[in-house]
């Protein structure tokens, strides 16, 4: 990790280490890569600013992904397979849950209060999405079928 930390801002590394260090869902590298991709991170004054950027990025991604899933389901793109449709509906619900949680998380982060709760909520959102997406993986091909 020392070589990774050498090329980035120490505040960014510290924030990502704090968040990812306790998470089984988000890695330090993913955190750094994601935040580094947004120009607002370069002007961040601390953990709160990084958290605001993170919440904005998650909201944008969840909105876009849910919209794509909505379109697939509405246009019959799930095909005739009930299992695929159930997986897509499960993912649709997961992303809707992420979006439903975001206003409270945003308020907590922007107000600089309850950051541990906000981090926990973000981890729960990421975990729900990861579980949903794993339903499409070869090793978990029956995950979405078991709800039949």
mmCIF file with all atom_site columns, C-alpha atoms in Angstrom, residues 8-124:
data_model
loop_
_atom_site.group_PDB
_atom_site.id
_atom_site.type_symbol
_atom_site.label_atom_id
_atom_site.label_alt_id
_atom_site.label_comp_id
_atom_site.label_asym_id
_atom_site.label_entity_id
_atom_site.label_seq_id
_atom_site.pdbx_PDB_ins_code
_atom_site.Cartn_x
_atom_site.Cartn_y
_atom_site.Cartn_z
_atom_site.occupancy
_atom_site.B_iso_or_equiv
_atom_site.pdbx_formal_charge
_atom_site.auth_seq_id
_atom_site.auth_comp_id
_atom_site.auth_asym_id
_atom_site.auth_atom_id
_atom_site.pdbx_PDB_model_num
ATOM 1   C CA . UNK A 1 8   ? -2.067  10.280  -3.972  1.00 0.00 ? 8   UNK A CA 1
ATOM 2   C CA . UNK A 1 9   ? -3.143  12.917  -1.512  1.00 0.00 ? 9   UNK A CA 1
ATOM 3   C CA . UNK A 1 10  ? -2.631  11.731  2.060   1.00 0.00 ? 10  UNK A CA 1
ATOM 4   C CA . UNK A 1 11  ? -6.072  13.016  3.122   1.00 0.00 ? 11  UNK A CA 1
ATOM 5   C CA . UNK A 1 12  ? -7.721  10.976  0.362   1.00 0.00 ? 12  UNK A CA 1
ATOM 6   C CA . UNK A 1 13  ? -5.722  7.902   1.314   1.00 0.00 ? 13  UNK A CA 1
ATOM 7   C CA . UNK A 1 14  ? -6.603  8.386   4.983   1.00 0.00 ? 14  UNK A CA 1
ATOM 8   C CA . UNK A 1 15  ? -10.307 8.809   4.251   1.00 0.00 ? 15  UNK A CA 1
ATOM 9   C CA . UNK A 1 16  ? -10.369 5.718   2.039   1.00 0.00 ? 16  UNK A CA 1
ATOM 10  C CA . UNK A 1 17  ? -8.385  3.710   4.559   1.00 0.00 ? 17  UNK A CA 1
ATOM 11  C CA . UNK A 1 18  ? -10.867 4.698   7.284   1.00 0.00 ? 18  UNK A CA 1
ATOM 12  C CA . UNK A 1 19  ? -13.904 3.751   5.214   1.00 0.00 ? 19  UNK A CA 1
ATOM 13  C CA . UNK A 1 20  ? -12.543 0.689   3.431   1.00 0.00 ? 20  UNK A CA 1
ATOM 14  C CA . UNK A 1 21  ? -10.559 -0.574  6.381   1.00 0.00 ? 21  UNK A CA 1
ATOM 15  C CA . UNK A 1 22  ? -13.751 -1.587  8.144   1.00 0.00 ? 22  UNK A CA 1
ATOM 16  C CA . UNK A 1 23  ? -15.635 -2.637  5.047   1.00 0.00 ? 23  UNK A CA 1
ATOM 17  C CA . UNK A 1 24  ? -15.824 -6.005  3.411   1.00 0.00 ? 24  UNK A CA 1
ATOM 18  C CA . UNK A 1 25  ? -17.456 -4.376  0.405   1.00 0.00 ? 25  UNK A CA 1
ATOM 19  C CA . UNK A 1 26  ? -15.295 -1.392  -0.568  1.00 0.00 ? 26  UNK A CA 1
ATOM 20  C CA . UNK A 1 27  ? -11.542 -1.700  -1.084  1.00 0.00 ? 27  UNK A CA 1
ATOM 21  C CA . UNK A 1 28  ? -9.080  1.120   -0.490  1.00 0.00 ? 28  UNK A CA 1
ATOM 22  C CA . UNK A 1 29  ? -8.039  1.010   -4.144  1.00 0.00 ? 29  UNK A CA 1
ATOM 23  C CA . UNK A 1 30  ? -11.640 1.206   -5.366  1.00 0.00 ? 30  UNK A CA 1
ATOM 24  C CA . UNK A 1 31  ? -12.307 4.130   -3.025  1.00 0.00 ? 31  UNK A CA 1
ATOM 25  C CA . UNK A 1 32  ? -9.216  6.019   -4.204  1.00 0.00 ? 32  UNK A CA 1
ATOM 26  C CA . UNK A 1 33  ? -9.860  5.322   -7.890  1.00 0.00 ? 33  UNK A CA 1
ATOM 27  C CA . UNK A 1 34  ? -13.491 6.385   -7.601  1.00 0.00 ? 34  UNK A CA 1
ATOM 28  C CA . UNK A 1 35  ? -12.869 9.580   -5.659  1.00 0.00 ? 35  UNK A CA 1
ATOM 29  C CA . UNK A 1 36  ? -9.841  10.490  -7.789  1.00 0.00 ? 36  UNK A CA 1
ATOM 30  C CA . UNK A 1 37  ? -12.055 10.353  -10.883 1.00 0.00 ? 37  UNK A CA 1
ATOM 31  C CA . UNK A 1 38  ? -14.126 13.292  -9.602  1.00 0.00 ? 38  UNK A CA 1
ATOM 32  C CA . UNK A 1 39  ? -12.519 16.750  -9.757  1.00 0.00 ? 39  UNK A CA 1
ATOM 33  C CA . UNK A 1 40  ? -14.248 17.837  -6.549  1.00 0.00 ? 40  UNK A CA 1
ATOM 34  C CA . UNK A 1 41  ? -11.987 15.442  -4.641  1.00 0.00 ? 41  UNK A CA 1
ATOM 35  C CA . UNK A 1 42  ? -8.949  17.527  -5.556  1.00 0.00 ? 42  UNK A CA 1
ATOM 36  C CA . UNK A 1 43  ? -10.368 20.460  -3.582  1.00 0.00 ? 43  UNK A CA 1
ATOM 37  C CA . UNK A 1 44  ? -11.672 18.394  -0.671  1.00 0.00 ? 44  UNK A CA 1
ATOM 38  C CA . UNK A 1 45  ? -10.773 19.772  2.727   1.00 0.00 ? 45  UNK A CA 1
ATOM 39  C CA . UNK A 1 46  ? -11.418 16.561  4.589   1.00 0.00 ? 46  UNK A CA 1
ATOM 40  C CA . UNK A 1 47  ? -13.516 13.516  5.271   1.00 0.00 ? 47  UNK A CA 1
ATOM 41  C CA . UNK A 1 48  ? -16.850 15.358  5.017   1.00 0.00 ? 48  UNK A CA 1
ATOM 42  C CA . UNK A 1 49  ? -16.043 16.671  1.525   1.00 0.00 ? 49  UNK A CA 1
ATOM 43  C CA . UNK A 1 50  ? -15.034 13.193  0.342   1.00 0.00 ? 50  UNK A CA 1
ATOM 44  C CA . UNK A 1 51  ? -18.245 11.811  1.805   1.00 0.00 ? 51  UNK A CA 1
ATOM 45  C CA . UNK A 1 52  ? -20.337 14.345  -0.127  1.00 0.00 ? 52  UNK A CA 1
ATOM 46  C CA . UNK A 1 53  ? -18.584 13.383  -3.379  1.00 0.00 ? 53  UNK A CA 1
ATOM 47  C CA . UNK A 1 54  ? -19.097 9.696   -2.587  1.00 0.00 ? 54  UNK A CA 1
ATOM 48  C CA . UNK A 1 55  ? -22.806 10.116  -1.939  1.00 0.00 ? 55  UNK A CA 1
ATOM 49  C CA . UNK A 1 56  ? -23.209 12.126  -5.157  1.00 0.00 ? 56  UNK A CA 1
ATOM 50  C CA . UNK A 1 57  ? -21.377 9.461   -7.181  1.00 0.00 ? 57  UNK A CA 1
ATOM 51  C CA . UNK A 1 58  ? -23.432 6.654   -5.654  1.00 0.00 ? 58  UNK A CA 1
ATOM 52  C CA . UNK A 1 59  ? -26.669 8.522   -6.322  1.00 0.00 ? 59  UNK A CA 1
ATOM 53  C CA . UNK A 1 60  ? -25.736 9.171   -9.959  1.00 0.00 ? 60  UNK A CA 1
ATOM 54  C CA . UNK A 1 61  ? -24.680 5.557   -10.498 1.00 0.00 ? 61  UNK A CA 1
ATOM 55  C CA . UNK A 1 62  ? -27.755 4.105   -8.789  1.00 0.00 ? 62  UNK A CA 1
ATOM 56  C CA . UNK A 1 63  ? -30.078 6.415   -10.734 1.00 0.00 ? 63  UNK A CA 1
ATOM 57  C CA . UNK A 1 64  ? -28.480 5.476   -14.054 1.00 0.00 ? 64  UNK A CA 1
ATOM 58  C CA . UNK A 1 65  ? -28.404 1.754   -13.313 1.00 0.00 ? 65  UNK A CA 1
ATOM 59  C CA . UNK A 1 66  ? -31.986 1.626   -12.026 1.00 0.00 ? 66  UNK A CA 1
ATOM 60  C CA . UNK A 1 67  ? -33.124 3.509   -15.130 1.00 0.00 ? 67  UNK A CA 1
ATOM 61  C CA . UNK A 1 68  ? -31.397 0.940   -17.355 1.00 0.00 ? 68  UNK A CA 1
ATOM 62  C CA . UNK A 1 69  ? -32.977 -1.943  -15.426 1.00 0.00 ? 69  UNK A CA 1
ATOM 63  C CA . UNK A 1 70  ? -36.400 -0.253  -15.631 1.00 0.00 ? 70  UNK A CA 1
ATOM 64  C CA . UNK A 1 71  ? -35.968 0.043   -19.395 1.00 0.00 ? 71  UNK A CA 1
ATOM 65  C CA . UNK A 1 72  ? -34.923 -3.585  -19.805 1.00 0.00 ? 72  UNK A CA 1
ATOM 66  C CA . UNK A 1 73  ? -37.912 -4.811  -17.813 1.00 0.00 ? 73  UNK A CA 1
ATOM 67  C CA . UNK A 1 74  ? -40.387 -2.480  -19.550 1.00 0.00 ? 74  UNK A CA 1
ATOM 68  C CA . UNK A 1 75  ? -39.159 -3.407  -23.022 1.00 0.00 ? 75  UNK A CA 1
ATOM 69  C CA . UNK A 1 76  ? -39.172 -7.153  -22.434 1.00 0.00 ? 76  UNK A CA 1
ATOM 70  C CA . UNK A 1 77  ? -35.384 -7.325  -22.502 1.00 0.00 ? 77  UNK A CA 1
ATOM 71  C CA . UNK A 1 78  ? -35.409 -9.845  -19.680 1.00 0.00 ? 78  UNK A CA 1
ATOM 72  C CA . UNK A 1 79  ? -36.484 -12.434 -22.236 1.00 0.00 ? 79  UNK A CA 1
ATOM 73  C CA . UNK A 1 80  ? -38.752 -15.333 -21.478 1.00 0.00 ? 80  UNK A CA 1
ATOM 74  C CA . UNK A 1 81  ? -36.709 -16.570 -18.529 1.00 0.00 ? 81  UNK A CA 1
ATOM 75  C CA . UNK A 1 82  ? -38.395 -16.084 -15.181 1.00 0.00 ? 82  UNK A CA 1
ATOM 76  C CA . UNK A 1 83  ? -35.060 -16.402 -13.359 1.00 0.00 ? 83  UNK A CA 1
ATOM 77  C CA . UNK A 1 84  ? -33.495 -13.517 -15.284 1.00 0.00 ? 84  UNK A CA 1
ATOM 78  C CA . UNK A 1 85  ? -36.593 -11.380 -14.741 1.00 0.00 ? 85  UNK A CA 1
ATOM 79  C CA . UNK A 1 86  ? -36.531 -12.136 -10.994 1.00 0.00 ? 86  UNK A CA 1
ATOM 80  C CA . UNK A 1 87  ? -32.846 -11.213 -10.854 1.00 0.00 ? 87  UNK A CA 1
ATOM 81  C CA . UNK A 1 88  ? -33.517 -7.940  -12.641 1.00 0.00 ? 88  UNK A CA 1
ATOM 82  C CA . UNK A 1 89  ? -36.466 -7.201  -10.354 1.00 0.00 ? 89  UNK A CA 1
ATOM 83  C CA . UNK A 1 90  ? -34.274 -7.958  -7.345  1.00 0.00 ? 90  UNK A CA 1
ATOM 84  C CA . UNK A 1 91  ? -31.628 -5.560  -8.652  1.00 0.00 ? 91  UNK A CA 1
ATOM 85  C CA . UNK A 1 92  ? -34.313 -2.981  -9.415  1.00 0.00 ? 92  UNK A CA 1
ATOM 86  C CA . UNK A 1 93  ? -35.472 -3.166  -5.787  1.00 0.00 ? 93  UNK A CA 1
ATOM 87  C CA . UNK A 1 94  ? -31.883 -2.966  -4.495  1.00 0.00 ? 94  UNK A CA 1
ATOM 88  C CA . UNK A 1 95  ? -31.154 0.185   -6.493  1.00 0.00 ? 95  UNK A CA 1
ATOM 89  C CA . UNK A 1 96  ? -34.513 1.701   -5.477  1.00 0.00 ? 96  UNK A CA 1
ATOM 90  C CA . UNK A 1 97  ? -33.510 1.070   -1.855  1.00 0.00 ? 97  UNK A CA 1
ATOM 91  C CA . UNK A 1 98  ? -30.187 2.802   -2.411  1.00 0.00 ? 98  UNK A CA 1
ATOM 92  C CA . UNK A 1 99  ? -31.955 5.836   -3.851  1.00 0.00 ? 99  UNK A CA 1
ATOM 93  C CA . UNK A 1 100 ? -34.509 5.887   -1.055  1.00 0.00 ? 100 UNK A CA 1
ATOM 94  C CA . UNK A 1 101 ? -31.734 5.962   1.561   1.00 0.00 ? 101 UNK A CA 1
ATOM 95  C CA . UNK A 1 102 ? -29.700 8.702   -0.129  1.00 0.00 ? 102 UNK A CA 1
ATOM 96  C CA . UNK A 1 103 ? -31.585 11.823  1.101   1.00 0.00 ? 103 UNK A CA 1
ATOM 97  C CA . UNK A 1 104 ? -31.020 10.882  4.747   1.00 0.00 ? 104 UNK A CA 1
ATOM 98  C CA . UNK A 1 105 ? -27.400 10.020  4.096   1.00 0.00 ? 105 UNK A CA 1
ATOM 99  C CA . UNK A 1 106 ? -26.869 13.310  2.248   1.00 0.00 ? 106 UNK A CA 1
ATOM 100 C CA . UNK A 1 107 ? -28.378 15.289  5.126   1.00 0.00 ? 107 UNK A CA 1
ATOM 101 C CA . UNK A 1 108 ? -26.196 13.492  7.672   1.00 0.00 ? 108 UNK A CA 1
ATOM 102 C CA . UNK A 1 109 ? -23.025 13.936  5.624   1.00 0.00 ? 109 UNK A CA 1
ATOM 103 C CA . UNK A 1 110 ? -23.603 17.567  4.690   1.00 0.00 ? 110 UNK A CA 1
ATOM 104 C CA . UNK A 1 111 ? -24.514 18.391  8.268   1.00 0.00 ? 111 UNK A CA 1
ATOM 105 C CA . UNK A 1 112 ? -21.313 16.724  9.442   1.00 0.00 ? 112 UNK A CA 1
ATOM 106 C CA . UNK A 1 113 ? -23.214 14.581  11.890  1.00 0.00 ? 113 UNK A CA 1
ATOM 107 C CA . UNK A 1 114 ? -23.679 10.869  12.266  1.00 0.00 ? 114 UNK A CA 1
ATOM 108 C CA . UNK A 1 115 ? -20.900 10.008  9.817   1.00 0.00 ? 115 UNK A CA 1
ATOM 109 C CA . UNK A 1 116 ? -20.530 6.455   11.177  1.00 0.00 ? 116 UNK A CA 1
ATOM 110 C CA . UNK A 1 117 ? -24.230 5.859   10.488  1.00 0.00 ? 117 UNK A CA 1
ATOM 111 C CA . UNK A 1 118 ? -23.864 7.332   7.006   1.00 0.00 ? 118 UNK A CA 1
ATOM 112 C CA . UNK A 1 119 ? -20.891 5.056   6.303   1.00 0.00 ? 119 UNK A CA 1
ATOM 113 C CA . UNK A 1 120 ? -22.870 2.069   7.550   1.00 0.00 ? 120 UNK A CA 1
ATOM 114 C CA . UNK A 1 121 ? -25.824 2.978   5.310   1.00 0.00 ? 121 UNK A CA 1
ATOM 115 C CA . UNK A 1 122 ? -23.507 3.330   2.307   1.00 0.00 ? 122 UNK A CA 1
ATOM 116 C CA . UNK A 1 123 ? -21.969 -0.076  3.047   1.00 0.00 ? 123 UNK A CA 1
ATOM 117 C CA . UNK A 1 124 ? -25.434 -1.651  3.297   1.00 0.00 ? 124 UNK A CA 1
#
